[in-house]
XYZ file of C-alpha atoms in Angstrom:
653
model
C 52.010 23.409 -24.061
C 53.835 20.243 -25.344
C 51.860 17.163 -24.710
C 54.094 13.922 -23.965
C 53.185 10.608 -24.871
C 50.975 9.107 -22.535
C 50.093 5.143 -21.829
C 47.135 4.475 -20.006
C 44.693 1.460 -19.328
C 41.275 1.622 -20.596
C 38.267 -0.980 -21.097
C 36.917 -1.112 -24.682
C 32.985 -1.831 -24.508
C 31.653 -3.578 -27.369
C 29.218 -6.528 -28.103
C 31.435 -9.386 -28.087
C 31.314 -13.249 -28.178
C 32.883 -15.296 -25.444
C 35.786 -17.052 -26.604
C 34.975 -20.267 -24.870
C 37.395 -23.517 -23.700
C 40.160 -24.261 -25.935
C 39.430 -28.014 -27.634
C 41.204 -30.517 -25.423
C 41.963 -33.076 -27.945
C 45.563 -32.547 -29.086
C 45.641 -31.679 -32.606
C 47.312 -34.540 -34.394
C 46.180 -33.727 -38.051
C 47.030 -30.621 -40.037
C 43.780 -28.272 -40.531
C 42.915 -27.749 -44.098
C 44.885 -25.674 -45.889
C 43.668 -23.155 -48.217
C 47.317 -21.521 -49.011
C 48.373 -24.656 -51.181
C 50.582 -23.515 -54.224
C 50.463 -25.972 -57.359
C 54.281 -27.182 -57.998
C 53.640 -26.235 -61.868
C 53.717 -22.603 -60.858
C 57.003 -22.453 -59.435
C 58.783 -22.565 -62.910
C 59.757 -19.127 -63.750
C 59.703 -17.931 -60.063
C 62.693 -15.905 -58.473
C 65.067 -18.590 -57.016
C 64.799 -17.380 -53.665
C 60.840 -17.368 -53.738
C 60.629 -20.839 -55.026
C 62.966 -22.107 -52.276
C 61.381 -20.573 -49.702
C 57.838 -21.649 -50.831
C 59.063 -25.049 -49.984
C 60.992 -24.287 -46.760
C 59.677 -25.997 -43.694
C 55.712 -25.787 -44.244
C 53.667 -26.210 -41.060
C 52.340 -29.785 -40.913
C 50.927 -29.899 -37.456
C 49.746 -27.360 -34.896
C 51.162 -29.043 -32.128
C 51.759 -28.270 -29.274
C 49.061 -25.526 -29.426
C 45.367 -26.741 -29.149
C 42.512 -25.714 -31.419
C 40.669 -22.663 -30.293
C 36.926 -23.837 -31.410
C 34.694 -23.235 -28.156
C 33.437 -19.689 -29.215
C 29.916 -19.046 -30.594
C 28.048 -16.198 -31.919
C 25.817 -14.921 -29.094
C 27.362 -11.294 -28.431
C 26.597 -8.980 -25.355
C 28.345 -6.045 -24.183
C 31.315 -6.722 -22.589
C 34.849 -4.753 -21.582
C 38.020 -5.693 -23.462
C 41.111 -4.369 -21.562
C 42.754 -1.908 -23.590
C 46.080 0.138 -23.412
C 45.985 3.561 -25.145
C 49.039 5.105 -26.159
C 48.699 8.957 -27.084
C 50.533 12.028 -28.277
C 49.096 15.477 -29.428
C 48.802 13.823 -32.817
C 47.432 10.204 -32.419
C 45.636 7.946 -30.114
C 46.627 4.181 -30.432
C 44.199 1.682 -28.753
C 45.959 -1.889 -28.344
C 44.302 -5.087 -27.096
C 46.991 -7.264 -25.119
C 44.802 -9.784 -24.405
C 44.047 -10.408 -27.894
C 47.157 -10.867 -29.661
C 47.953 -7.283 -29.276
C 46.076 -6.111 -31.598
C 45.691 -2.195 -32.594
C 42.128 -1.961 -32.512
C 42.077 1.823 -33.343
C 44.415 4.434 -35.097
C 42.973 7.818 -34.410
C 44.296 11.192 -36.256
C 43.372 13.528 -33.729
C 43.723 17.017 -35.610
C 41.163 15.956 -38.170
C 39.429 13.434 -35.788
C 39.740 10.349 -38.755
C 40.071 6.912 -37.982
C 42.641 5.418 -39.746
C 41.664 1.731 -39.687
C 38.733 -0.044 -40.234
C 37.481 -0.419 -36.583
C 35.171 -3.958 -36.047
C 32.516 -2.402 -33.990
C 31.965 -6.116 -32.406
C 34.405 -8.690 -31.500
C 33.506 -11.898 -32.940
C 35.740 -14.754 -33.286
C 35.434 -16.982 -36.393
C 37.807 -19.963 -37.676
C 40.536 -18.015 -39.460
C 43.507 -18.460 -37.169
C 45.843 -21.494 -37.639
C 44.367 -22.812 -34.727
C 40.816 -21.685 -34.780
C 39.533 -18.347 -33.248
C 40.820 -15.269 -35.215
C 38.783 -11.889 -35.331
C 38.835 -8.983 -38.077
C 40.038 -5.268 -37.670
C 42.462 -3.032 -36.963
C 46.465 -4.077 -36.948
C 47.557 -7.415 -36.307
C 51.004 -9.100 -35.988
C 51.367 -12.562 -37.393
C 53.955 -14.860 -36.732
C 54.372 -18.422 -36.863
C 53.354 -19.857 -40.306
C 51.290 -19.095 -43.416
C 48.003 -17.723 -41.893
C 46.821 -15.934 -38.993
C 48.771 -16.591 -35.901
C 47.806 -18.817 -33.041
C 48.135 -15.875 -30.780
C 45.195 -14.066 -32.748
C 43.036 -14.496 -29.610
C 45.512 -14.769 -26.761
C 47.292 -12.749 -24.148
C 50.709 -11.057 -24.581
C 53.107 -9.528 -22.142
C 53.177 -5.714 -22.169
C 55.095 -3.275 -19.986
C 56.265 0.211 -20.348
C 59.759 0.546 -21.621
C 61.841 3.769 -22.208
C 61.912 4.961 -25.831
C 64.660 6.424 -27.648
C 63.449 9.980 -27.515
C 63.083 9.778 -24.132
C 59.821 9.421 -23.723
C 57.720 5.666 -23.075
C 57.189 2.749 -25.317
C 54.625 -0.001 -25.176
C 56.411 -3.230 -25.583
C 54.371 -6.374 -26.148
C 56.225 -9.855 -26.371
C 55.623 -13.740 -26.196
C 56.802 -16.886 -26.867
C 55.368 -18.347 -30.333
C 54.973 -22.153 -29.739
C 54.979 -23.441 -33.312
C 58.391 -22.465 -33.811
C 59.652 -21.816 -30.443
C 60.704 -18.111 -31.105
C 60.478 -15.282 -28.749
C 59.331 -12.014 -30.287
C 58.511 -8.286 -29.178
C 56.652 -5.470 -30.754
C 57.742 -2.077 -29.489
C 55.138 0.786 -29.887
C 55.885 4.358 -29.698
C 54.771 8.121 -30.666
C 57.577 10.498 -30.659
C 56.599 13.785 -29.640
C 54.810 15.708 -32.030
C 54.715 12.739 -34.734
C 51.989 12.091 -37.046
C 53.120 8.376 -37.327
C 53.007 5.431 -34.871
C 56.447 3.633 -34.813
C 56.265 -0.372 -34.073
C 60.121 -1.905 -33.964
C 59.809 -5.477 -34.154
C 62.144 -8.161 -33.467
C 62.075 -12.125 -33.591
C 64.992 -13.989 -31.852
C 66.060 -17.594 -32.352
C 67.651 -18.971 -29.021
C 68.134 -22.280 -30.349
C 71.473 -23.984 -31.818
C 69.830 -24.554 -35.265
C 68.144 -22.523 -37.750
C 64.543 -22.194 -37.473
C 61.536 -20.820 -40.276
C 60.619 -17.576 -39.809
C 57.341 -15.764 -40.546
C 55.834 -12.625 -40.076
C 53.062 -10.501 -41.586
C 51.787 -7.285 -40.200
C 48.171 -6.971 -41.466
C 45.989 -3.638 -41.283
C 42.157 -3.457 -41.989
C 41.060 -0.566 -43.660
C 37.591 0.541 -45.234
C 37.420 -1.242 -48.903
C 35.824 2.018 -50.705
C 39.687 2.849 -50.937
C 42.323 2.564 -53.523
C 45.468 0.888 -52.761
C 48.859 2.404 -54.085
C 52.081 0.583 -53.504
C 55.451 0.973 -55.785
C 54.776 -1.980 -57.871
C 53.972 -2.920 -61.484
C 53.526 -6.431 -61.097
C 52.000 -8.774 -58.294
C 51.799 -12.235 -57.725
C 48.122 -13.137 -57.584
C 46.810 -15.908 -55.580
C 42.723 -16.694 -55.894
C 42.806 -19.291 -53.298
C 42.471 -22.155 -56.100
C 46.055 -23.091 -55.378
C 47.524 -20.875 -58.071
C 50.046 -18.435 -57.801
C 50.537 -16.002 -60.953
C 52.385 -13.193 -61.969
C 50.427 -10.278 -63.172
C 50.454 -6.837 -64.168
C 49.212 -4.068 -61.786
C 46.771 -2.057 -61.513
C 44.730 -3.814 -64.223
C 44.411 -7.454 -64.683
C 41.852 -8.942 -67.154
C 41.122 -5.580 -68.248
C 39.795 -4.418 -64.710
C 41.690 -2.223 -62.094
C 42.001 -4.445 -58.957
C 43.748 -1.689 -57.112
C 40.095 -0.734 -56.164
C 38.908 -3.685 -53.772
C 35.296 -4.125 -54.710
C 36.519 -4.526 -58.331
C 37.258 -8.354 -57.439
C 34.409 -10.783 -57.928
C 36.118 -13.113 -55.142
C 38.536 -13.273 -52.229
C 42.339 -12.677 -53.613
C 45.591 -11.921 -52.576
C 47.793 -9.562 -54.693
C 51.346 -9.777 -53.516
C 52.976 -6.588 -54.936
C 56.446 -7.227 -56.760
C 58.190 -4.015 -54.879
C 61.561 -3.648 -57.075
C 64.665 -3.839 -55.111
C 66.010 -0.407 -53.963
C 62.418 0.856 -54.114
C 61.116 2.083 -50.826
C 58.873 -0.268 -48.944
C 55.348 1.224 -48.442
C 51.399 0.814 -49.127
C 48.590 3.026 -48.708
C 44.856 2.845 -48.974
C 43.258 6.011 -49.824
C 39.696 7.223 -50.401
C 38.319 8.957 -53.321
C 39.162 12.563 -51.459
C 42.404 11.796 -51.209
C 42.628 10.934 -47.429
C 44.032 7.620 -46.106
C 46.595 5.438 -44.016
C 49.926 4.752 -45.230
C 52.506 1.758 -43.812
C 55.833 1.960 -44.626
C 58.992 0.073 -42.959
C 62.823 -0.490 -43.270
C 64.049 -2.708 -46.014
C 63.878 -5.830 -43.639
C 60.041 -6.009 -44.002
C 60.104 -6.881 -47.997
C 56.517 -7.917 -48.977
C 53.514 -5.950 -49.441
C 50.121 -7.305 -50.178
C 46.231 -6.654 -50.470
C 43.965 -9.012 -49.550
C 40.051 -8.556 -50.751
C 37.096 -10.300 -49.742
C 35.330 -9.721 -53.102
C 31.981 -8.332 -54.237
C 30.456 -11.563 -54.868
C 27.921 -12.845 -52.455
C 30.329 -15.412 -50.566
C 32.512 -12.434 -49.702
C 29.893 -10.338 -48.720
C 28.577 -13.012 -46.577
C 31.976 -13.381 -44.618
C 32.249 -9.617 -44.140
C 28.646 -9.811 -42.518
C 29.868 -12.922 -40.346
C 32.918 -11.394 -39.053
C 31.323 -7.685 -38.346
C 28.006 -5.933 -38.151
C 25.489 -5.630 -40.732
C 25.699 -2.134 -42.259
C 28.775 -1.286 -41.316
C 30.574 -1.346 -44.632
C 33.099 -3.667 -45.820
C 36.755 -3.863 -45.426
C 40.275 -5.184 -47.102
C 43.545 -5.487 -45.577
C 47.090 -4.128 -46.597
C 49.729 -6.144 -45.228
C 53.579 -6.216 -45.024
C 55.639 -9.102 -44.466
C 59.399 -10.625 -44.686
C 58.935 -12.248 -47.885
C 57.578 -11.507 -51.201
C 54.381 -13.842 -50.274
C 52.962 -15.055 -47.366
C 53.330 -18.711 -48.721
C 56.997 -18.535 -47.634
C 59.198 -19.150 -44.745
C 62.528 -17.340 -44.253
C 65.116 -19.274 -42.452
C 66.541 -17.676 -39.285
C 69.974 -18.394 -38.283
C 71.116 -20.273 -35.069
C 71.400 -17.756 -32.311
C 70.054 -14.979 -34.541
C 67.497 -12.578 -34.905
C 65.528 -10.272 -37.505
C 64.314 -6.926 -36.803
C 62.928 -3.769 -38.551
C 61.069 -0.550 -37.719
C 57.235 0.118 -39.255
C 55.642 3.481 -39.366
C 51.707 3.838 -39.579
C 50.221 7.570 -40.263
C 47.624 9.336 -42.372
C 48.374 10.265 -45.951
C 46.832 12.798 -48.069
C 47.388 12.171 -51.753
C 45.052 11.832 -54.883
C 43.827 8.425 -55.580
C 42.570 8.853 -58.878
C 44.262 8.839 -62.094
C 47.016 6.762 -64.138
C 48.994 4.364 -61.942
C 52.142 5.698 -62.391
C 51.341 9.366 -61.773
C 49.144 8.345 -58.467
C 51.990 6.213 -57.410
C 54.684 8.714 -57.833
C 52.406 11.538 -56.151
C 52.000 9.538 -53.272
C 55.630 8.498 -52.882
C 56.530 11.997 -53.003
C 54.106 13.071 -50.402
C 55.293 10.264 -47.877
C 58.949 11.558 -48.604
C 57.522 14.917 -47.323
C 55.473 14.133 -44.530
C 57.992 10.861 -43.219
C 61.336 10.800 -45.320
C 62.619 7.510 -45.704
C 66.199 8.501 -43.701
C 64.072 9.451 -41.104
C 62.543 5.771 -40.789
C 65.975 4.236 -40.938
C 67.315 6.935 -38.453
C 64.550 5.998 -36.196
C 65.411 2.164 -36.358
C 68.780 2.578 -35.687
C 67.976 4.774 -32.348
C 65.439 2.142 -31.596
C 67.495 -1.021 -31.725
C 69.957 -0.224 -28.864
C 66.547 0.032 -26.694
C 65.296 -3.276 -27.799
C 67.238 -5.067 -25.219
C 66.090 -2.457 -22.307
C 64.350 -4.791 -19.517
C 60.545 -3.408 -19.280
C 59.522 -1.482 -16.381
C 55.795 -1.321 -15.373
C 54.094 -4.410 -16.093
C 50.619 -3.722 -17.982
C 49.435 -7.104 -18.969
C 50.806 -11.026 -18.415
C 50.655 -13.459 -21.309
C 51.230 -16.813 -21.031
C 53.883 -19.098 -19.014
C 55.154 -21.172 -21.722
C 58.159 -18.784 -22.393
C 58.964 -19.129 -18.763
C 58.904 -23.081 -19.155
C 61.164 -22.758 -21.989
C 63.778 -20.424 -20.113
C 63.573 -22.510 -17.177
C 64.323 -25.712 -19.247
C 67.171 -24.068 -21.342
C 68.735 -21.485 -19.068
C 67.985 -18.937 -21.567
C 69.037 -15.262 -21.319
C 66.605 -12.999 -23.383
C 67.369 -9.409 -22.549
C 64.387 -7.037 -23.050
C 61.794 -9.987 -23.071
C 61.512 -11.528 -19.761
C 59.546 -14.734 -18.876
C 59.949 -14.896 -15.317
C 59.030 -18.041 -13.305
C 56.106 -16.291 -11.763
C 54.181 -16.441 -14.924
C 53.992 -20.269 -14.780
C 50.545 -21.600 -14.235
C 48.398 -24.505 -14.048
C 48.892 -25.664 -17.430
C 52.764 -25.657 -17.121
C 52.785 -27.243 -13.740
C 52.961 -30.831 -14.501
C 55.985 -30.092 -17.152
C 57.860 -28.130 -14.646
C 57.603 -31.150 -12.486
C 58.597 -33.320 -15.303
C 61.693 -30.763 -15.475
C 62.621 -30.904 -11.822
C 61.566 -34.758 -10.829
C 62.015 -36.753 -13.846
C 58.626 -37.867 -13.805
C 55.164 -36.540 -15.156
C 52.714 -36.473 -12.634
C 49.362 -38.204 -12.830
C 46.498 -35.951 -14.541
C 43.575 -34.786 -12.336
C 40.863 -37.742 -12.748
C 38.110 -35.225 -12.910
C 39.245 -33.382 -15.909
C 40.758 -34.598 -19.555
C 44.337 -34.594 -19.896
C 46.297 -31.433 -20.032
C 48.062 -29.791 -22.804
C 50.945 -31.647 -24.231
C 54.818 -30.569 -25.169
C 56.702 -31.948 -28.471
C 60.047 -30.189 -28.813
C 62.790 -32.481 -28.897
C 63.976 -31.677 -25.690
C 60.621 -32.404 -24.126
C 60.212 -35.886 -25.823
C 63.770 -37.068 -24.638
C 62.389 -36.223 -20.909
C 59.301 -38.332 -21.743
C 61.150 -41.110 -23.093
C 63.278 -41.409 -19.918
C 60.211 -40.976 -17.449
C 58.779 -43.418 -15.752
C 56.430 -45.206 -18.299
C 53.127 -44.427 -16.792
C 49.777 -44.688 -19.324
C 49.653 -40.819 -18.941
C 53.692 -40.490 -19.886
C 52.769 -42.758 -22.868
C 49.935 -40.912 -23.870
C 52.316 -37.520 -24.112
C 55.106 -39.612 -25.495
C 53.098 -40.786 -28.632
C 51.795 -37.147 -29.376
C 55.528 -36.047 -29.367
C 56.601 -38.899 -31.381
C 53.476 -38.455 -33.647
C 54.906 -34.656 -33.791
C 58.221 -35.709 -34.857
C 56.986 -38.075 -37.820
C 57.543 -41.221 -36.152
C 54.055 -42.533 -36.218
C 55.063 -46.326 -35.874
C 56.339 -45.565 -32.116
C 53.632 -43.055 -31.364
C 50.865 -45.840 -32.117
C 53.105 -48.404 -29.847
C 52.987 -45.913 -27.277
C 49.325 -44.946 -27.288
C 48.967 -48.859 -27.252
C 51.046 -49.068 -24.302
C 49.007 -46.332 -22.506
C 45.637 -48.117 -23.470
C 46.863 -51.379 -21.811
C 48.077 -49.467 -18.566
C 45.258 -46.596 -18.563
C 42.192 -46.711 -16.280
C 40.694 -44.164 -18.380
C 41.033 -45.289 -22.137
C 39.341 -42.623 -24.339
C 42.600 -40.248 -24.782
C 44.738 -43.199 -26.208
C 41.861 -44.818 -28.323
C 41.269 -41.590 -29.763
C 45.158 -41.216 -30.811
C 44.836 -44.385 -32.434
C 41.750 -43.777 -34.477
C 43.453 -40.542 -35.824
C 46.573 -42.804 -36.613
C 44.033 -45.649 -38.261
C 42.497 -42.788 -40.494
C 45.520 -41.190 -41.393
C 46.691 -44.999 -42.433
C 43.363 -45.753 -44.342
C 41.958 -48.033 -41.917
C 38.458 -45.917 -41.639
C 36.374 -48.927 -40.454
C 39.026 -49.591 -37.621
C 39.102 -46.008 -37.149
C 35.261 -45.713 -36.468
C 35.327 -48.802 -34.066
C 37.967 -46.845 -31.965
C 36.063 -43.798 -32.308
C 32.772 -45.304 -30.956
C 34.540 -47.022 -28.256
C 36.478 -43.852 -27.077
C 33.112 -41.847 -27.007
C 31.523 -44.374 -25.090
C 34.100 -44.583 -22.534
C 34.572 -40.693 -22.429
C 30.638 -40.537 -21.659
C 31.243 -43.074 -18.632
C 33.510 -40.578 -17.385
C 31.186 -37.910 -17.184
C 28.413 -36.616 -19.255
C 27.443 -32.978 -18.198
C 25.805 -29.981 -19.846
C 27.821 -27.008 -19.984
C 30.588 -28.334 -17.364
C 34.318 -29.201 -17.371
C 33.388 -32.382 -19.584
C 31.531 -30.628 -22.362
C 34.510 -29.238 -24.377
C 35.783 -33.141 -24.567
C 32.183 -34.707 -25.376
C 31.732 -31.820 -28.248
C 35.334 -32.496 -29.696
C 35.333 -36.298 -29.676
C 31.370 -36.649 -30.201
C 32.161 -34.331 -33.740
C 34.984 -36.805 -34.430
C 33.135 -39.551 -33.855
C 30.261 -38.689 -35.649
C 32.240 -37.894 -38.932
C 34.381 -41.305 -38.761
C 31.000 -43.468 -38.610
C 29.185 -41.452 -41.226
C 32.317 -41.713 -43.522
C 32.032 -45.446 -43.239
C 28.176 -45.352 -43.704
C 27.473 -46.628 -40.110
C 24.285 -44.541 -39.514
C 23.066 -46.354 -36.409
C 26.250 -46.012 -34.654
C 26.437 -42.433 -35.311
C 22.954 -42.003 -34.310
C 23.881 -43.554 -31.077
C 26.670 -40.970 -30.482
C 24.133 -38.064 -31.485
C 21.882 -38.988 -28.754
C 24.636 -39.244 -26.104
C 25.809 -35.706 -27.021
C 24.897 -32.835 -24.247
C 21.629 -31.032 -25.293
C 23.478 -27.819 -25.416
C 25.990 -29.504 -27.838
C 23.350 -30.575 -30.263
C 21.980 -27.249 -30.504
C 25.394 -25.733 -31.629
C 25.369 -24.882 -35.574
C 27.978 -27.171 -36.216
C 26.056 -30.256 -34.904
C 22.651 -28.989 -36.541
C 24.633 -29.559 -39.825
C 26.068 -33.115 -38.586
C 22.386 -33.816 -37.763
C 21.480 -32.932 -41.436
C 24.043 -35.093 -42.776
C 23.062 -37.890 -40.168
C 19.496 -37.906 -41.381
C 20.686 -37.972 -45.135
C 22.645 -41.119 -43.973
C 19.316 -42.392 -42.526
C 17.654 -41.617 -45.887
C 15.409 -39.035 -44.184
C 15.840 -36.179 -46.801
C 12.798 -34.275 -46.040
C 13.934 -33.915 -42.379
C 17.590 -33.036 -43.346
C 16.074 -30.206 -45.787
C 13.996 -29.097 -42.541
C 17.200 -28.936 -40.828
C 18.369 -26.203 -43.273
C 15.206 -24.564 -43.832
C 15.108 -23.917 -39.917
C 18.229 -22.136 -40.254
C 21.735 -22.531 -38.397
C 24.818 -21.108 -37.836
C 28.224 -22.662 -37.943
C 30.271 -20.653 -35.762
C 33.516 -22.194 -36.285
C 33.259 -22.441 -40.188
C 36.650 -22.737 -41.443
C 38.111 -20.309 -43.877
C 37.786 -21.722 -47.642
C 35.432 -24.541 -46.225
C 32.533 -25.680 -48.392
C 30.733 -28.041 -45.565
C 27.922 -26.344 -45.798
C 27.441 -26.212 -49.526
C 28.602 -30.247 -49.936
C 25.781 -31.004 -47.752
C 23.153 -29.026 -49.569
C 24.178 -30.258 -52.830
C 23.434 -33.710 -51.429
C 20.178 -32.553 -50.884
C 18.702 -30.612 -53.799
C 19.825 -29.010 -57.155
C 18.526 -25.768 -56.073
C 20.842 -22.629 -55.302
C 22.631 -22.436 -52.004
C 20.549 -20.117 -49.911
C 22.686 -16.799 -49.433
C 22.777 -17.418 -45.729
C 24.922 -20.500 -46.215
C 27.124 -19.082 -49.245
C 30.534 -18.548 -47.985
C 32.299 -19.353 -51.091
C 35.847 -17.607 -51.744
C 36.113 -19.032 -55.399
C 34.205 -19.612 -58.298
C 34.752 -23.368 -58.529
C 33.041 -24.131 -55.334
C 29.437 -25.258 -55.393
């Protein structure tokens, strides 16, 4: 009996934290960047790599909001899933969470090929905050984890090249304004999942493109790739070319052999087949390969040190074993962006499946054996043929809708009259977030916001900025125009727009907060502190709830105000802000840390130490952040307690 590919709905039940609401304050500043590269390391790099390292780095998250409303309280929840299955593989996809592949099971052996996270726990690793670990994730946008990590994608059934069905995932990526798609299918009898990926540039100008497919696997593996050198990045702003497999006398292809978090970008020679595998001591594992368009291959490790172990516990569940990631991307490294021509596109095909090959032995012998085994179970020519067969199907219109993403793509299609075969963004997907901007398109005026809520999301691309400039100059329009001007780098005009908004606004705090950020960026920290204090006071007059619609704004603005006031040593004003925060906000770990810093500023060291001793968890602790360590060092010379140790490099203390 032939078992054909099936696509079905399923609910994945597991302990899960709630994502919570987005931060309502526009992200005017770039977030801390742990992926900076020292300019001195560019000498001796290949020309294309050096050029792409400096190509169009991200300077702002706008128009995407920060997602920091999650916590660490987990309870059983059901996550909507889509399952693709043939007689060889079962693939579980989470369309509501970035299209993440949560599980890839080889049915004949019963082996899970991925690291399957037993919990859903957001943490601050995505470009815009919320991200979670495990499975296979699709990263588009800019260096780092995509802003779509915890966002819904569109999903539908689509005919596959072999006459079966594919699962199509697609969305509009807002940082670069690029539509993309991932087509997943299992050919009949195949041990390999195919993923056809396409990124399109519908604009009349070149746009920087970025893509990395990240696969989590158990870390008790040896990672194999066809390379004798790698570009090593140790989260210290240095990018160095090092030998593979051994560096500093240690075989780094075993993830547990690295003491700290590190990236190893393998230098796969031109003409060599592109693949990477993670294989256990018994010779069983997972391999990822692709057509040549997906050039880069990488190993990410958390390291064996206390910080890496703490992050592993933080992201998953204690006692479940650690993981590493094997990755594949458009460029040699994740620190590069690739120009995508106007009206152009880039596409490739990936394949994921089991690989049985020895992991023990000399590097050249082990890699050669793995390459021969891969050629036997999935010849390179077969992958190229599958890509050629899939490419005409990329434009096929989706059939049955299985999940719905955001309405932002529909808004852009409506504005620009775009024709995007294969990835429709129908007007029916427009929602409340897009409605004011749809009205701006149709009437030329931005409607007034709901007075019972903070201002809604903003748009900053040049066409929207042009529309805001010609719209009636209300306070609300000037506020959004200032944000668009700020994003464009015209900070003087942005400040003038916010000043006009402030003069006209019945509700002053949104413009005051923007002006406070501008003051900070210009080095006027005392004036910024004044404006933050005024903005928070004005917001408290609007509404001071405890868990209602105003709480996200009170928490976000309260945090920024506290940090600004403490920076200029105005402890009394910071205490006033603290006392006006909702009780539920003051109980959050982030604010327990701020309380310790406030107590230190007030000279109450014993009470500050008591906050640490009582314990807290900063749910939105940023990747690479040493906020906790710095506060602890101000308190005592004692070693940082293990529960607070998230150090990703040896030079943080």
